[in-house]
PDB file of C-alpha atoms in Angstrom:
ATOM      1  CA  MET A1497      43.156  -8.179  38.695  1.00 62.00           C
ATOM      2  CA  GLN A1498      44.186 -11.216  40.737  1.00 66.00           C
ATOM      3  CA  ARG A1499      41.326 -13.204  39.178  1.00 72.00           C
ATOM      4  CA  ILE A1500      42.630 -12.423  35.689  1.00 71.00           C
ATOM      5  CA  ILE A1501      46.162 -13.524  36.658  1.00 70.00           C
ATOM      6  CA  ASN A1502      44.811 -16.730  38.204  1.00 70.00           C
ATOM      7  CA  PHE A1503      42.752 -17.430  35.044  1.00 66.00           C
ATOM      8  CA  ILE A1504      45.854 -17.017  32.838  1.00 68.00           C
ATOM      9  CA  LEU A1505      47.952 -19.235  35.100  1.00 69.00           C
ATOM     10  CA  THR A1506      45.232 -21.899  35.205  1.00 76.00           C
ATOM     11  CA  ASN A1507      44.955 -21.976  31.394  1.00 73.00           C
ATOM     12  CA  ARG A1508      48.603 -21.284  30.604  1.00 71.00           C
ATOM     13  CA  ASN A1509      49.042 -24.511  28.617  1.00 75.00           C
ATOM     14  CA  THR A1510      46.071 -23.640  26.394  1.00 78.00           C
ATOM     15  CA  PHE A1511      47.355 -20.106  25.792  1.00 69.00           C
ATOM     16  CA  LEU A1512      50.846 -21.431  25.036  1.00 73.00           C
ATOM     17  CA  TYR A1513      49.395 -23.908  22.537  1.00 71.00           C
ATOM     18  CA  LEU A1514      47.414 -21.173  20.771  1.00 74.00           C
ATOM     19  CA  ILE A1515      50.424 -18.855  20.615  1.00 77.00           C
ATOM     20  CA  LEU A1516      52.648 -21.592  19.178  1.00 73.00           C
ATOM     21  CA  MET A1517      49.942 -22.617  16.699  1.00 71.00           C
ATOM     22  CA  LEU A1518      49.531 -19.042  15.444  1.00 72.00           C
ATOM     23  CA  PHE A1519      53.317 -18.676  15.238  1.00 70.00           C
ATOM     24  CA  CYS A1520      53.610 -21.846  13.153  1.00 67.00           C
ATOM     25  CA  LEU A1521      50.743 -20.818  10.885  1.00 64.00           C
ATOM     26  CA  ASN A1522      52.401 -17.459  10.316  1.00 67.00           C
ATOM     27  CA  ILE A1523      55.722 -19.105   9.369  1.00 68.00           C
ATOM     28  CA  THR A1524      53.945 -21.533   7.040  1.00 63.00           C
ATOM     29  CA  ILE A1525      51.985 -18.799   5.301  1.00 57.00           C
ATOM     30  CA  GLN A1526      54.983 -16.522   4.941  1.00 63.00           C
ATOM     31  CA  SER A1527      57.223 -19.243   3.469  1.00 62.00           C
ATOM     32  CA  HIS A1528      54.802 -20.817   0.922  1.00 57.00           C
ATOM     33  CA  SER A1529      53.049 -18.856  -1.834  1.00 54.00           C
ATOM     34  CA  TYR A1530      50.274 -21.439  -2.102  1.00 50.00           C
ATOM     35  CA  HIS A1531      49.371 -21.072   1.557  1.00 49.00           C
ATOM     36  CA  GLN A1532      49.628 -17.294   1.236  1.00 50.00           C
ATOM     37  CA  SER A1533      47.125 -17.323  -1.612  1.00 52.00           C
ATOM     38  CA  LYS A1534      44.694 -19.545   0.292  1.00 52.00           C
ATOM     39  CA  PHE A1535      44.972 -17.403   3.419  1.00 48.00           C
ATOM     40  CA  PHE A1536      44.288 -14.143   1.625  1.00 49.00           C
ATOM     41  CA  ASN A1537      41.382 -15.628  -0.333  1.00 49.00           C
ATOM     42  CA  SER A1538      39.848 -16.934   2.891  1.00 53.00           C
ATOM     43  CA  SER A1539      40.383 -13.565   4.556  1.00 51.00           C
ATOM     44  CA  LYS A1540      38.640 -11.786   1.706  1.00 45.00           C
ATOM     45  CA  TRP A1541      35.730 -14.214   1.910  1.00 50.00           C
ATOM     46  CA  ALA A1542      35.405 -13.770   5.689  1.00 51.00           C
ATOM     47  CA  ILE A1543      35.615  -9.973   5.472  1.00 50.00           C
ATOM     48  CA  GLY A1544      33.193  -9.916   2.542  1.00 48.00           C
ATOM     49  CA  THR A1545      30.699 -12.077   4.444  1.00 57.00           C
ATOM     50  CA  LEU A1546      31.017  -9.808   7.491  1.00 53.00           C
ATOM     51  CA  PHE A1547      30.380  -6.637   5.500  1.00 50.00           C
ATOM     52  CA  ASP A1548      27.528  -8.300   3.601  1.00 53.00           C
ATOM     53  CA  SER A1549      25.868  -9.259   6.882  1.00 58.00           C
ATOM     54  CA  LYS A1550      26.392  -5.736   8.210  1.00 52.00           C
ATOM     55  CA  SER A1551      24.837  -4.285   5.047  1.00 50.00           C
ATOM     56  CA  SER A1552      21.838  -6.624   5.275  1.00 57.00           C
ATOM     57  CA  LEU A1553      21.318  -5.695   8.929  1.00 51.00           C
ATOM     58  CA  THR A1554      21.545  -1.979   8.134  1.00 53.00           C
ATOM     59  CA  ASP A1555      19.107  -2.377   5.227  1.00 52.00           C
ATOM     60  CA  TYR A1556      16.652  -4.219   7.459  1.00 51.00           C
ATOM     61  CA  PHE A1557      16.563  -1.471  10.087  1.00 51.00           C
ATOM     62  CA  GLY A1558      16.301   1.132   7.313  1.00 54.00           C
ATOM     63  CA  LEU A1559      13.235  -0.474   5.741  1.00 57.00           C
ATOM     64  CA  GLN A1560      10.750   1.669   7.672  1.00 59.00           C
ATOM     65  CA  ARG A1561      12.455   4.885   6.579  1.00 62.00           C
ATOM     66  CA  GLU A1562      12.683   3.650   2.987  1.00 53.00           C
ATOM     67  CA  ASN A1563       9.030   2.572   3.018  1.00 63.00           C
ATOM     68  CA  GLN A1564       7.977   6.026   4.258  1.00 61.00           C
ATOM     69  CA  ARG A1565       9.981   7.650   1.466  1.00 56.00           C
ATOM     70  CA  LEU A1566       8.279   5.432  -1.123  1.00 61.00           C
ATOM     71  CA  VAL A1567       4.828   6.232   0.304  1.00 61.00           C
ATOM     72  CA  GLN A1568       5.535   9.966   0.012  1.00 58.00           C
ATOM     73  CA  GLU A1569       6.813   9.506  -3.529  1.00 56.00           C
ATOM     74  CA  ASN A1570       3.720   7.485  -4.452  1.00 64.00           C
ATOM     75  CA  GLU A1571       1.520  10.174  -2.907  1.00 59.00           C
ATOM     76  CA  SER A1572       3.105  12.768  -5.188  1.00 59.00           C
ATOM     77  CA  LEU A1573       2.752  10.522  -8.245  1.00 61.00           C
ATOM     78  CA  ARG A1574      -0.857   9.659  -7.343  1.00 60.00           C
ATOM     79  CA  LEU A1575      -1.650  13.369  -7.049  1.00 60.00           C
ATOM     80  CA  GLN A1576      -0.190  14.055 -10.497  1.00 62.00           C
ATOM     81  CA  LEU A1577      -2.065  11.107 -12.000  1.00 63.00           C
ATOM     82  CA  LEU A1578      -5.457  12.094 -10.566  1.00 65.00           C
ATOM     83  CA  ASN A1579      -5.177  15.690 -11.693  1.00 63.00           C
ATOM     84  CA  THR A1580      -3.804  14.767 -15.125  1.00 60.00           C
ATOM     85  CA  THR A1581      -6.781  12.437 -15.621  1.00 55.00           C
ATOM     86  CA  THR A1582      -9.169  15.172 -14.536  1.00 50.00           C
ATOM     87  CA  ASN A1583      -7.484  17.818 -16.720  1.00 47.00           C
ATOM     88  CA  PRO A1584      -5.975  15.876 -19.655  1.00 47.00           C
ATOM     89  CA  SER A1585      -5.400  19.051 -21.677  1.00 44.00           C
ATOM     90  CA  ALA A1586      -3.534  20.862 -18.883  1.00 42.00           C
ATOM     91  CA  THR A1587       0.092  21.768 -19.529  1.00 43.00           C
ATOM     92  CA  ALA A1588       2.804  21.311 -16.888  1.00 41.00           C
ATOM     93  CA  LYS A1589       2.748  25.089 -16.322  1.00 40.00           C
ATOM     94  CA  ASP A1590      -0.988  25.046 -15.579  1.00 40.00           C
ATOM     95  CA  ALA A1591      -0.932  21.884 -13.470  1.00 43.00           C
ATOM     96  CA  GLY A1592      -0.543  23.675 -10.133  1.00 42.00           C
ATOM     97  CA  MET A1593      -3.461  26.011 -10.898  1.00 37.00           C
ATOM     98  CA  LEU A1594      -5.792  23.285 -12.155  1.00 46.00           C
ATOM     99  CA  GLN A1595      -5.344  20.700  -9.410  1.00 72.00           C
ATOM    100  CA  LEU A1596      -8.821  19.606  -8.386  1.00 83.00           C
ATOM    101  CA  TYR A1597      -7.765  16.845  -5.994  1.00 87.00           C
ATOM    102  CA  GLU A1598      -5.492  16.622  -2.980  1.00 89.00           C
ATOM    103  CA  VAL A1599      -3.993  13.342  -1.766  1.00 89.00           C
ATOM    104  CA  ILE A1600      -3.172  12.434   1.849  1.00 91.00           C
ATOM    105  CA  SER A1601      -1.200   9.244   2.485  1.00 90.00           C
ATOM    106  CA  ALA A1602      -2.237   7.107   5.456  1.00 92.00           C
ATOM    107  CA  ARG A1603      -1.921   3.614   6.888  1.00 91.00           C
ATOM    108  CA  ALA A1604      -4.688   1.216   7.870  1.00 93.00           C
ATOM    109  CA  ILE A1605      -4.365   0.252  11.549  1.00 93.00           C
ATOM    110  CA  LYS A1606      -7.580  -1.791  11.804  1.00 93.00           C
ATOM    111  CA  ASN A1607      -9.544  -3.565   9.085  1.00 94.00           C
ATOM    112  CA  ASN A1608     -12.753  -5.606   9.357  1.00 92.00           C
ATOM    113  CA  ILE A1609     -14.130  -7.856   6.616  1.00 94.00           C
ATOM    114  CA  ALA A1610     -16.369 -10.328   8.476  1.00 91.00           C
ATOM    115  CA  ALA A1611     -19.350  -8.146   9.478  1.00 94.00           C
ATOM    116  CA  PRO A1612     -22.196  -6.875   7.257  1.00 95.00           C
ATOM    117  CA  ARG A1613     -21.036  -3.316   7.973  1.00 95.00           C
ATOM    118  CA  ASN A1614     -17.255  -3.177   7.933  1.00 96.00           C
ATOM    119  CA  TYR A1615     -15.010  -0.239   8.752  1.00 96.00           C
ATOM    120  CA  ILE A1616     -11.311   0.528   8.413  1.00 95.00           C
ATOM    121  CA  THR A1617      -9.406   2.773  10.840  1.00 95.00           C
ATOM    122  CA  ILE A1618      -6.572   4.885   9.398  1.00 94.00           C
ATOM    123  CA  ASN A1619      -3.841   6.874  11.167  1.00 92.00           C
ATOM    124  CA  ARG A1620      -4.772  10.265   9.711  1.00 93.00           C
ATOM    125  CA  GLY A1621      -7.439  12.657  10.945  1.00 94.00           C
ATOM    126  CA  GLU A1622      -8.571  16.258  11.127  1.00 94.00           C
ATOM    127  CA  THR A1623      -5.099  17.646  11.872  1.00 95.00           C
ATOM    128  CA  HIS A1624      -3.895  16.064   8.620  1.00 93.00           C
ATOM    129  CA  GLY A1625      -6.751  17.502   6.553  1.00 93.00           C
ATOM    130  CA  VAL A1626      -8.988  14.412   6.543  1.00 95.00           C
ATOM    131  CA  ALA A1627     -12.740  15.091   6.728  1.00 95.00           C
ATOM    132  CA  GLN A1628     -16.022  13.209   6.410  1.00 94.00           C
ATOM    133  CA  ASP A1629     -17.063  11.985   2.938  1.00 94.00           C
ATOM    134  CA  MET A1630     -13.564  11.928   1.452  1.00 95.00           C
ATOM    135  CA  GLY A1631     -12.761   8.977  -0.789  1.00 95.00           C
ATOM    136  CA  VAL A1632     -10.105   6.437   0.190  1.00 96.00           C
ATOM    137  CA  ILE A1633      -8.167   4.319  -2.303  1.00 94.00           C
ATOM    138  CA  THR A1634      -5.154   2.007  -2.426  1.00 91.00           C
ATOM    139  CA  PRO A1635      -2.599   1.626  -5.226  1.00 86.00           C
ATOM    140  CA  LEU A1636      -4.922  -1.058  -6.661  1.00 90.00           C
ATOM    141  CA  GLY A1637      -8.341   0.577  -6.416  1.00 91.00           C
ATOM    142  CA  ILE A1638     -11.094   2.038  -4.238  1.00 94.00           C
ATOM    143  CA  LEU A1639     -11.390   1.174  -0.560  1.00 96.00           C
ATOM    144  CA  GLY A1640     -14.234   3.244   0.872  1.00 96.00           C
ATOM    145  CA  ILE A1641     -15.391   6.651   2.151  1.00 96.00           C
ATOM    146  CA  VAL A1642     -14.399   8.475   5.348  1.00 96.00           C
ATOM    147  CA  GLU A1643     -17.291   8.365   7.831  1.00 95.00           C
ATOM    148  CA  ASN A1644     -15.960   9.786  11.117  1.00 95.00           C
ATOM    149  CA  THR A1645     -12.813  11.655  12.156  1.00 94.00           C
ATOM    150  CA  SER A1646     -10.907  12.605  15.284  1.00 93.00           C
ATOM    151  CA  ALA A1647      -7.794  14.760  15.575  1.00 93.00           C
ATOM    152  CA  GLY A1648      -5.388  12.027  14.523  1.00 92.00           C
ATOM    153  CA  TYR A1649      -7.529   9.193  13.144  1.00 95.00           C
ATOM    154  CA  ALA A1650     -10.480   8.420  10.894  1.00 95.00           C
ATOM    155  CA  THR A1651     -12.863   5.544  10.286  1.00 95.00           C
ATOM    156  CA  VAL A1652     -13.607   4.585   6.707  1.00 96.00           C
ATOM    157  CA  GLN A1653     -16.825   2.942   5.577  1.00 97.00           C
ATOM    158  CA  SER A1654     -15.434   0.030   3.581  1.00 97.00           C
ATOM    159  CA  VAL A1655     -16.873  -1.009   0.221  1.00 97.00           C
ATOM    160  CA  LEU A1656     -17.605  -4.197   2.195  1.00 97.00           C
ATOM    161  CA  ASN A1657     -20.511  -2.498   3.908  1.00 96.00           C
ATOM    162  CA  THR A1658     -24.189  -3.072   3.151  1.00 96.00           C
ATOM    163  CA  LYS A1659     -24.743   0.709   3.444  1.00 95.00           C
ATOM    164  CA  SER A1660     -22.096   1.452   0.804  1.00 95.00           C
ATOM    165  CA  ASN A1661     -23.373   2.728  -2.546  1.00 95.00           C
ATOM    166  CA  ILE A1662     -20.772   4.032  -5.008  1.00 95.00           C
ATOM    167  CA  ASN A1663     -21.240   5.281  -8.547  1.00 95.00           C
ATOM    168  CA  ALA A1664     -19.409   2.946 -10.932  1.00 96.00           C
ATOM    169  CA  LYS A1665     -19.271   2.242 -14.644  1.00 95.00           C
ATOM    170  CA  ILE A1666     -17.979  -0.157 -17.253  1.00 94.00           C
ATOM    171  CA  LYS A1667     -14.639   1.374 -18.183  1.00 91.00           C
ATOM    172  CA  ASN A1668     -14.400   3.133 -21.558  1.00 87.00           C
ATOM    173  CA  THR A1669     -18.193   3.415 -21.760  1.00 90.00           C
ATOM    174  CA  ASN A1670     -20.813   5.809 -20.393  1.00 88.00           C
ATOM    175  CA  TYR A1671     -22.912   3.041 -18.820  1.00 92.00           C
ATOM    176  CA  PHE A1672     -22.967   3.488 -15.054  1.00 92.00           C
ATOM    177  CA  GLY A1673     -24.779   2.024 -12.066  1.00 94.00           C
ATOM    178  CA  SER A1674     -24.488   1.525  -8.317  1.00 95.00           C
ATOM    179  CA  LEU A1675     -21.793  -0.557  -6.660  1.00 96.00           C
ATOM    180  CA  VAL A1676     -23.129  -2.381  -3.578  1.00 97.00           C
ATOM    181  CA  TRP A1677     -22.260  -5.406  -1.414  1.00 97.00           C
ATOM    182  CA  ASP A1678     -24.501  -8.344  -0.520  1.00 95.00           C
ATOM    183  CA  ALA A1679     -22.351  -9.373   2.515  1.00 94.00           C
ATOM    184  CA  ASN A1680     -21.510 -12.804   1.078  1.00 95.00           C
ATOM    185  CA  ASP A1681     -17.957 -12.729  -0.341  1.00 95.00           C
ATOM    186  CA  HIS A1682     -15.345 -10.163   0.768  1.00 95.00           C
ATOM    187  CA  GLN A1683     -13.786 -10.159  -2.713  1.00 96.00           C
ATOM    188  CA  ILE A1684     -17.009  -9.814  -4.726  1.00 97.00           C
ATOM    189  CA  LEU A1685     -19.187  -6.681  -5.076  1.00 97.00           C
ATOM    190  CA  GLN A1686     -22.378  -6.212  -7.080  1.00 97.00           C
ATOM    191  CA  LEU A1687     -22.889  -3.596  -9.799  1.00 96.00           C
ATOM    192  CA  VAL A1688     -26.597  -2.999 -10.408  1.00 94.00           C
ATOM    193  CA  ASP A1689     -28.719  -0.821 -12.713  1.00 92.00           C
ATOM    194  CA  ILE A1690     -26.527  -1.233 -15.803  1.00 93.00           C
ATOM    195  CA  PRO A1691     -29.085  -1.163 -18.670  1.00 92.00           C
ATOM    196  CA  ARG A1692     -29.439  -4.245 -20.863  1.00 90.00           C
ATOM    197  CA  SER A1693     -28.466  -2.154 -23.881  1.00 90.00           C
ATOM    198  CA  ALA A1694     -24.883  -2.072 -22.586  1.00 91.00           C
ATOM    199  CA  SER A1695     -22.432  -4.408 -24.260  1.00 89.00           C
ATOM    200  CA  ILE A1696     -20.586  -6.271 -21.520  1.00 92.00           C
ATOM    201  CA  MET A1697     -18.282  -9.275 -21.263  1.00 93.00           C
ATOM    202  CA  VAL A1698     -16.704 -11.312 -18.490  1.00 95.00           C
ATOM    203  CA  GLY A1699     -13.323  -9.746 -17.781  1.00 95.00           C
ATOM    204  CA  ASP A1700     -14.387  -6.145 -18.519  1.00 95.00           C
ATOM    205  CA  THR A1701     -12.954  -3.570 -16.106  1.00 96.00           C
ATOM    206  CA  ILE A1702     -15.223  -1.718 -13.686  1.00 96.00           C
ATOM    207  CA  ALA A1703     -14.124   1.754 -12.523  1.00 95.00           C
ATOM    208  CA  THR A1704     -15.572   4.737 -10.684  1.00 94.00           C
ATOM    209  CA  GLY A1705     -18.065   6.805 -12.658  1.00 91.00           C
ATOM    210  CA  ALA A1706     -18.202  10.517 -13.342  1.00 84.00           C
ATOM    211  CA  MET A1707     -21.372  11.080 -11.288  1.00 86.00           C
ATOM    212  CA  SER A1708     -19.568  11.261  -7.943  1.00 83.00           C
ATOM    213  CA  SER A1709     -18.041  14.280  -6.228  1.00 86.00           C
ATOM    214  CA  ILE A1710     -16.101  11.947  -3.913  1.00 92.00           C
ATOM    215  CA  PHE A1711     -14.023   9.797  -6.265  1.00 91.00           C
ATOM    216  CA  PRO A1712     -12.335  10.925  -9.481  1.00 89.00           C
ATOM    217  CA  GLU A1713     -13.507   9.121 -12.605  1.00 89.00           C
ATOM    218  CA  ASP A1714     -11.802   5.891 -13.705  1.00 89.00           C
ATOM    219  CA  ILE A1715     -10.354   4.779 -10.355  1.00 91.00           C
ATOM    220  CA  PRO A1716     -10.058   0.968 -10.776  1.00 92.00           C
ATOM    221  CA  ILE A1717     -12.496  -1.280  -8.905  1.00 96.00           C
ATOM    222  CA  GLY A1718     -12.341  -4.774 -10.362  1.00 96.00           C
ATOM    223  CA  LEU A1719     -13.261  -7.151 -13.183  1.00 97.00           C
ATOM    224  CA  ILE A1720     -16.631  -8.588 -14.226  1.00 96.00           C
ATOM    225  CA  GLU A1721     -16.720 -12.197 -13.050  1.00 96.00           C
ATOM    226  CA  LYS A1722     -20.281 -13.035 -14.175  1.00 95.00           C
ATOM    227  CA  TYR A1723     -23.579 -11.306 -14.923  1.00 94.00           C
ATOM    228  CA  ASP A1724     -27.257 -11.899 -15.617  1.00 92.00           C
ATOM    229  CA  LEU A1725     -30.427  -9.889 -16.204  1.00 89.00           C
ATOM    230  CA  ASN A1726     -32.606  -8.901 -13.258  1.00 83.00           C
ATOM    231  CA  GLN A1727     -36.167 -10.134 -12.807  1.00 78.00           C
ATOM    232  CA  ASN A1728     -37.599  -7.294 -14.872  1.00 80.00           C
ATOM    233  CA  GLN A1729     -35.130  -8.073 -17.686  1.00 79.00           C
ATOM    234  CA  SER A1730     -34.342  -4.364 -17.918  1.00 86.00           C
ATOM    235  CA  SER A1731     -30.852  -4.190 -16.396  1.00 91.00           C
ATOM    236  CA  TYR A1732     -27.904  -6.373 -15.463  1.00 92.00           C
ATOM    237  CA  ASN A1733     -26.838  -7.717 -12.094  1.00 92.00           C
ATOM    238  CA  ILE A1734     -23.044  -7.889 -12.348  1.00 96.00           C
ATOM    239  CA  GLN A1735     -20.621  -9.673 -10.018  1.00 97.00           C
ATOM    240  CA  VAL A1736     -17.363  -7.698  -9.724  1.00 97.00           C
ATOM    241  CA  ARG A1737     -14.166  -9.268  -8.369  1.00 97.00           C
ATOM    242  CA  LEU A1738     -12.150  -6.567  -6.634  1.00 97.00           C
ATOM    243  CA  PHE A1739      -8.580  -5.686  -7.561  1.00 95.00           C
ATOM    244  CA  ASN A1740      -7.907  -5.036  -3.867  1.00 94.00           C
ATOM    245  CA  ASP A1741      -7.273  -7.924  -1.513  1.00 93.00           C
ATOM    246  CA  MET A1742      -9.606  -6.576   1.164  1.00 94.00           C
ATOM    247  CA  ALA A1743      -8.058  -8.810   3.830  1.00 93.00           C
ATOM    248  CA  ASN A1744      -4.604  -7.334   3.225  1.00 91.00           C
ATOM    249  CA  ILE A1745      -4.789  -3.525   3.345  1.00 92.00           C
ATOM    250  CA  LYS A1746      -1.920  -1.342   4.550  1.00 89.00           C
ATOM    251  CA  ASN A1747      -0.979   1.859   2.692  1.00 88.00           C
ATOM    252  CA  VAL A1748      -3.942   3.973   1.563  1.00 92.00           C
ATOM    253  CA  TYR A1749      -4.604   7.416   0.070  1.00 92.00           C
ATOM    254  CA  VAL A1750      -7.349   9.816   1.120  1.00 94.00           C
ATOM    255  CA  ILE A1751      -8.683  11.973  -1.739  1.00 93.00           C
ATOM    256  CA  ARG A1752     -10.087  15.456  -1.267  1.00 90.00           C
ATOM    257  CA  ASN A1753     -12.111  17.080  -4.029  1.00 89.00           C
ATOM    258  CA  LYS A1754     -11.487  20.795  -3.491  1.00 87.00           C
ATOM    259  CA  ASP A1755     -14.640  21.708  -5.430  1.00 87.00           C
ATOM    260  CA  ARG A1756     -16.979  19.277  -3.655  1.00 84.00           C
ATOM    261  CA  LYS A1757     -18.416  21.848  -1.221  1.00 84.00           C
ATOM    262  CA  GLU A1758     -19.242  24.242  -4.056  1.00 87.00           C
ATOM    263  CA  ILE A1759     -20.822  21.449  -6.104  1.00 83.00           C
ATOM    264  CA  LEU A1760     -23.023  20.280  -3.208  1.00 83.00           C
ATOM    265  CA  GLU A1761     -24.124  23.819  -2.346  1.00 86.00           C
ATOM    266  CA  LEU A1762     -25.143  24.429  -5.949  1.00 86.00           C
ATOM    267  CA  GLN A1763     -27.052  21.132  -6.155  1.00 82.00           C
ATOM    268  CA  ASN A1764     -28.851  21.784  -2.861  1.00 86.00           C
ATOM    269  CA  ARG A1765     -29.834  25.280  -3.968  1.00 86.00           C
ATOM    270  CA  THR A1766     -31.163  23.886  -7.239  1.00 87.00           C
ATOM    271  CA  ASP A1767     -33.166  21.162  -5.456  1.00 84.00           C
ATOM    272  CA  ALA A1768     -34.703  23.772  -3.121  1.00 83.00           C
ATOM    273  CA  GLU A1769     -36.045  25.909  -5.971  1.00 74.00           C
TER     274      GLU A1769
END
């Protein structure tokens, strides 16, 4: 307490000056309408700036919660879109009964693009319903296929993997082939085995085909950048520029085909006959 008293006594002239200055300002403002107007306008500006800064700070710290809400909303919309595409004639009443696909939102926590065999690690695993051979997409297009899982995480074989082989087609046609990667450019994939009878142009869209039990049909992949005939002149070699920026992956969606097990069992039984 004595220190506070000593501080006040030491700076008494400064405190007296400030008190007198505030007193004079108050008299001036109270006695002149012009000064009153300027004072209140300045006060409003200062208060407005303070509240605006507070709002910006609150919004910043609320971004994670808002982002999570948007991811969940997108998951719901993605689920509706996939199942509407699969069952275009389904009514809203039948939608719940006819849902073929389930969607699980996740986030990429590790992403490689520099090796011949690249993998992505996501923060969802067996406890979230993720299993081997499920397809993984982003809002822009396909990303890869789940290869291994643990309780809380999974590794995804990226489309940037020399082992990757995905059924793909020229959109709005029935011409399909295999989507592979030659390990040269992380934004360019190769679509092979498209017959020369197909009518193709630079800029055509490439999407997933209907021959896969992993990905729904018509998931976007990329655009044709260039093409030529193979050595046998029987099919095209097509360079496909991806819609995804493979070096910048964050929010992803894991897709589960609820009928895949039944389909594979039937195919295996048929092959064994």
